[in-house]
């Protein structure tokens, strides 16, 4: 997936590096010498949490906090058209974009991405997943 900044805003500079360093080892910070692109989310209210000084006095980017701030920014900015997602126009309006036989083939469409037909089951599993992830983030922030 590609993205870019809209002409009137410079929201994100460069691609998000999150998936690049998924190897085991020091996961608290991004590697020294690597620069994480600065963006609106990491510079505003999150800056004090994103940029930290390690035990040797070096300014480092806290991996988990940076990624949360980045994903939050990527979630919010397409809504105000600060980030342009290449190819996203094909998912504009579900009423226009869903196949005409969607209702009659709903079970088949839900089976492919392995999503339950029952919305409460979907919501409950999503809530459990988010609660677990937020608890891990809270523990990581408390430990740092």
Rosetta silent file (secondary structure, phi, psi, omega in degrees, C-alpha in Angstrom):
SEQUENCE: XXXXXXXXXXXXXXXXXXXXXXXXXXXXXXXXXXXXXXXXXXXXXXXXXXXXXXXXXXXXXXXXXXXXXXXXXXXXXXXXXXXXXXXXXXXXXXXXXXXXXXXXXXXXXXXXXXXXXXXXXXXXXXXXXXXXXXXXXXXXXXXX
SCORE:     score description
SCORE:     0.000 S_00000001
   1 L     0.000  134.836  176.729    0.000    0.000    0.000 S_00000001
   2 L  -109.924  158.824  175.258    1.325    3.407   -0.849 S_00000001
   3 E  -151.222  165.078  177.819    0.462    6.766    0.577 S_00000001
   4 E  -155.942  165.438  179.444    1.516   10.353    0.206 S_00000001
   5 E   -83.734  141.796  176.111    0.890   13.765    1.692 S_00000001
   6 L   -68.356  159.429 -173.708   -1.776   15.937    0.139 S_00000001
   7 L   -58.809  -38.602 -174.984   -0.572   19.103   -1.530 S_00000001
   8 L   -86.567   -7.748 -179.292   -1.698   21.507    1.198 S_00000001
   9 L  -130.586  147.438  169.440   -0.375   19.464    4.130 S_00000001
  10 L  -116.670   91.698 -172.980    2.870   17.730    4.919 S_00000001
  11 L   -92.126  -42.437 -179.016    1.607   15.136    7.375 S_00000001
  12 E  -133.940  135.638 -179.179    4.051   12.270    7.010 S_00000001
  13 L  -111.181  101.768  177.981    7.504   12.373    5.531 S_00000001
  14 L    92.539  170.273 -177.831    8.480    9.064    4.034 S_00000001
  15 L   -72.698  155.520  178.759    7.207    5.528    4.558 S_00000001
  16 L   -76.350  126.478 -174.094    6.418    4.161    7.992 S_00000001
  17 L   -85.618    3.773 -167.420    9.346    1.973    9.106 S_00000001
  18 H   -52.088  -46.003 -173.439    7.387   -0.165   11.584 S_00000001
  19 H   -78.807  -10.300 -172.802    7.510   -3.521    9.799 S_00000001
  20 H   -70.147  -34.589 -175.313   11.173   -3.241    8.861 S_00000001
  21 H  -113.348   66.841 -177.448   12.688   -4.193   12.214 S_00000001
  22 L  -100.410   17.181 -179.871   10.671   -7.154   13.357 S_00000001
  23 L   -80.940  157.514  178.046   13.663   -9.273   14.363 S_00000001
  24 L   -66.406  161.117 -179.157   14.196  -10.393   17.954 S_00000001
  25 L   130.144 -147.521 -179.110   16.444   -8.319   20.148 S_00000001
  26 L   -71.942  107.336 -179.345   16.038   -4.830   21.526 S_00000001
  27 L  -103.480   -0.466 -179.210   12.470   -3.986   20.714 S_00000001
  28 L   -71.282  -36.781 -176.489   12.164   -0.986   23.021 S_00000001
  29 E  -128.509  158.316  171.030   13.821    1.426   20.574 S_00000001
  30 L   -73.225  153.575 -176.559   14.444    1.645   16.852 S_00000001
  31 L   -59.576  148.137  176.148   18.067    0.855   15.905 S_00000001
  32 L   -62.776  144.984  179.658   20.667    3.589   16.231 S_00000001
  33 L    88.833  -18.462  177.392   21.426    5.309   12.954 S_00000001
  34 L   -93.403  138.943  179.110   17.929    4.683   11.603 S_00000001
  35 L  -110.866  128.851  174.867   15.603    7.636   11.440 S_00000001
  36 L   -86.247  131.999 -179.298   11.877    7.227   11.891 S_00000001
  37 L   -57.327  134.254  176.648    9.962    9.705    9.714 S_00000001
  38 L   -79.370  140.412  177.311    8.596   12.600   11.716 S_00000001
  39 E  -147.258  169.032 -175.609    4.892   13.142   11.400 S_00000001
  40 H   -51.073  -44.306 -177.798    2.125   15.115   13.024 S_00000001
  41 H   -65.223  -38.275 -177.970    1.226   12.336   15.473 S_00000001
  42 H   -80.463  -16.045 -176.373    4.755   11.840   16.764 S_00000001
  43 H   -98.472  -23.598 -176.001    5.407   15.569   17.122 S_00000001
  44 L   -83.565 -121.274 -174.448    2.270   16.752   18.888 S_00000001
  45 L   -63.944  -18.524 -177.199    0.986   15.289   22.153 S_00000001
  46 L   -89.312  -10.596 -170.347    2.991   12.091   21.791 S_00000001
  47 H   -53.706  -42.750 -178.298    6.448   13.685   21.464 S_00000001
  48 H   -64.371  -29.580  178.718    7.414   13.309   25.131 S_00000001
  49 H   -87.107  -33.994 -176.767    6.606    9.598   24.976 S_00000001
  50 H   -72.255  -47.566 -176.202    7.980    8.910   21.486 S_00000001
  51 E  -100.443  115.736 -177.522   11.388   10.531   21.870 S_00000001
  52 E  -127.769  161.655  175.575   13.270    9.372   24.959 S_00000001
  53 E   -99.895  126.056 -179.322   16.822    9.464   26.222 S_00000001
  54 L   -79.473 -175.627 -175.797   18.302    6.003   26.757 S_00000001
  55 L   -65.011  -19.533  178.619   20.645    5.021   29.591 S_00000001
  56 L   -97.432    7.292  176.884   23.654    6.334   27.643 S_00000001
  57 L    83.638   12.950  179.717   22.067    9.737   27.076 S_00000001
  58 L   -92.589  141.434  177.360   21.194    9.206   23.403 S_00000001
  59 E   -76.686  122.235 -176.427   17.884   10.437   21.971 S_00000001
  60 E  -126.735  161.557  177.078   15.985    7.365   20.792 S_00000001
  61 E  -102.072  116.849  177.859   12.593    6.611   19.265 S_00000001
  62 E   -70.636  115.920 -172.481   10.481    4.342   21.493 S_00000001
  63 H   -54.959  -58.105 -172.217    9.241    1.694   19.083 S_00000001
  64 H   -64.166  -42.170 -178.648    5.836    0.799   20.512 S_00000001
  65 H   -67.853  -41.289  178.091    4.785    4.361   21.295 S_00000001
  66 H   -60.031  -43.660 -178.080    5.944    5.594   17.863 S_00000001
  67 H   -66.600  -40.017  177.179    3.965    2.854   16.143 S_00000001
  68 H   -62.317  -46.126  179.388    0.801    3.613   18.132 S_00000001
  69 H   -62.510  -39.046  179.985    1.140    7.328   17.313 S_00000001
  70 H   -66.220  -47.369 -179.998    1.789    6.494   13.652 S_00000001
  71 H   -64.741  -37.165  177.274   -1.189    4.183   13.325 S_00000001
  72 H   -64.106  -42.572  178.631   -3.419    6.703   15.057 S_00000001
  73 H   -64.078  -44.308  179.276   -2.229    9.401   12.651 S_00000001
  74 H   -65.478  -28.218  177.523   -2.737    7.137    9.635 S_00000001
  75 H   -73.735  -41.264 -174.442   -6.233    6.354   10.905 S_00000001
  76 H   -82.133  -40.070 -169.804   -7.252    9.980   11.420 S_00000001
  77 H   -68.282  -32.545  175.516   -5.588   11.817    8.545 S_00000001
  78 H   -62.069  -25.502  178.834   -7.342   10.159    5.593 S_00000001
  79 H   -65.843  -31.734  179.286  -10.576   11.461    7.121 S_00000001
  80 H  -107.833   13.806  173.247   -9.375   15.034    6.684 S_00000001
  81 L    63.575   29.409  174.125   -7.530   14.223    3.437 S_00000001
  82 L   -82.766  -26.513  176.671   -4.041   14.953    4.766 S_00000001
  83 E  -118.756  134.107  178.800   -2.869   11.499    3.651 S_00000001
  84 E  -105.424  119.467  178.831   -3.766   10.090    0.284 S_00000001
  85 E   -95.594  120.140 -177.723   -3.910    6.291    0.182 S_00000001
  86 L   -62.260  126.189  178.080   -3.195    4.993   -3.308 S_00000001
  87 L    83.592    0.434 -176.757   -6.160    2.983   -4.594 S_00000001
  88 H   -71.180  -17.503 -177.610   -8.417    3.827   -1.629 S_00000001
  89 H   -62.420  -19.499 -179.603  -11.054    5.428   -3.834 S_00000001
  90 H   -77.053   -6.992  176.329  -12.434    1.997   -4.639 S_00000001
  91 H  -113.198   32.168 -175.268  -13.669    1.654   -1.020 S_00000001
  92 L   -62.245  -62.613 -171.631  -15.495    4.988   -0.875 S_00000001
  93 L  -131.337  115.878 -177.264  -19.105    4.093   -0.193 S_00000001
  94 H   -57.360  -33.732  179.368  -20.185    0.534    0.648 S_00000001
  95 H   -63.252  -31.349  179.096  -23.586    1.089   -0.920 S_00000001
  96 H   -90.078  -26.656 -170.539  -21.878    1.832   -4.233 S_00000001
  97 H   -97.782  -22.354  179.551  -18.976   -0.580   -3.870 S_00000001
  98 L   -70.274  147.286  175.067  -20.552   -3.796   -2.568 S_00000001
  99 L   -60.380  150.072 -177.451  -21.556   -6.392   -5.140 S_00000001
 100 L   -64.106  -25.334 -179.967  -25.251   -6.284   -5.963 S_00000001
 101 L   -98.544   22.342 -175.521  -25.672   -9.853   -4.641 S_00000001
 102 L   -58.323  -47.439 -177.513  -23.873   -9.162   -1.347 S_00000001
 103 L   -60.642  -42.168 -177.968  -26.896   -9.843    0.877 S_00000001
 104 L   -72.994  -22.000 -179.784  -27.685  -13.179   -0.765 S_00000001
 105 L  -116.452   26.686 -176.851  -24.000  -14.257   -0.552 S_00000001
 106 H   -55.405  -47.303 -177.904  -23.199  -12.641    2.823 S_00000001
 107 H   -58.417  -41.927  179.176  -22.004  -15.911    4.443 S_00000001
 108 H   -64.454  -42.288 -179.774  -19.566  -16.521    1.596 S_00000001
 109 H   -67.284  -33.206  178.696  -18.198  -12.975    1.792 S_00000001
 110 H   -78.848  -28.489 -178.096  -17.676  -13.240    5.569 S_00000001
 111 H   -67.559  -39.749 -177.085  -16.089  -16.706    5.330 S_00000001
 112 H   -59.254  -49.196  177.018  -13.201  -15.568    3.112 S_00000001
 113 L   -85.667    8.315  178.314  -11.728  -13.033    5.617 S_00000001
 114 L    59.198   49.533  177.419  -12.754  -15.403    8.481 S_00000001
 115 L  -112.012  140.767 -179.637  -15.166  -12.964   10.120 S_00000001
 116 L   -73.239  151.439  176.820  -18.253  -14.104   12.050 S_00000001
 117 L   -72.692  -29.247 -178.632  -21.728  -13.295   10.764 S_00000001
 118 L   -79.823  116.937 -176.977  -22.838  -12.313   14.272 S_00000001
 119 H   -64.997  -30.085  179.128  -21.795   -8.685   14.923 S_00000001
 120 H   -69.556  -35.848  176.255  -21.726   -9.152   18.713 S_00000001
 121 H   -64.496  -43.707  177.958  -19.264  -12.025   18.357 S_00000001
 122 H   -62.165  -47.245 -179.007  -17.080   -9.853   16.107 S_00000001
 123 H   -61.578  -44.615 -178.212  -17.320   -6.894   18.494 S_00000001
 124 H   -64.550  -41.062  178.939  -16.518   -8.994   21.566 S_00000001
 125 H   -68.767  -37.658  177.501  -13.444  -10.593   19.989 S_00000001
 126 H   -65.889  -42.918  178.592  -12.241   -7.202   18.746 S_00000001
 127 H   -61.433  -42.289  178.944  -12.799   -5.658   22.193 S_00000001
 128 H   -63.261  -43.624  178.665  -10.833   -8.509   23.816 S_00000001
 129 H   -62.761  -44.106 -179.532   -7.974   -8.085   21.335 S_00000001
 130 H   -67.899  -39.872  178.339   -7.861   -4.314   21.867 S_00000001
 131 H   -61.600  -42.950  178.335   -8.025   -4.658   25.670 S_00000001
 132 H   -63.700  -44.812 -179.933   -5.104   -7.073   25.596 S_00000001
 133 H   -65.161  -40.546  178.895   -3.047   -4.814   23.309 S_00000001
 134 H   -68.123  -34.760  176.318   -3.765   -1.750   25.454 S_00000001
 135 H   -64.230  -41.383  177.068   -2.787   -3.652   28.604 S_00000001
 136 H   -63.527  -41.782  177.641    0.541   -4.570   26.967 S_00000001
 137 H   -63.226  -44.999  179.354    1.076   -0.939   25.961 S_00000001
 138 H   -59.897  -43.892  177.392    0.231    0.234   29.466 S_00000001
 139 H   -62.886  -40.633 -179.871    2.710   -2.261   30.959 S_00000001
 140 H   -66.825  -39.936  178.873    5.406   -1.178   28.492 S_00000001
 141 H   -69.296  -35.408  178.857    4.853    2.504   29.253 S_00000001
 142 H   -70.547  -32.224 -178.432    4.919    1.822   32.977 S_00000001
 143 H   -78.101  -23.546 -174.921    8.167   -0.163   32.702 S_00000001
 144 L   -85.207    0.000    0.000    9.971    2.510   30.660 S_00000001
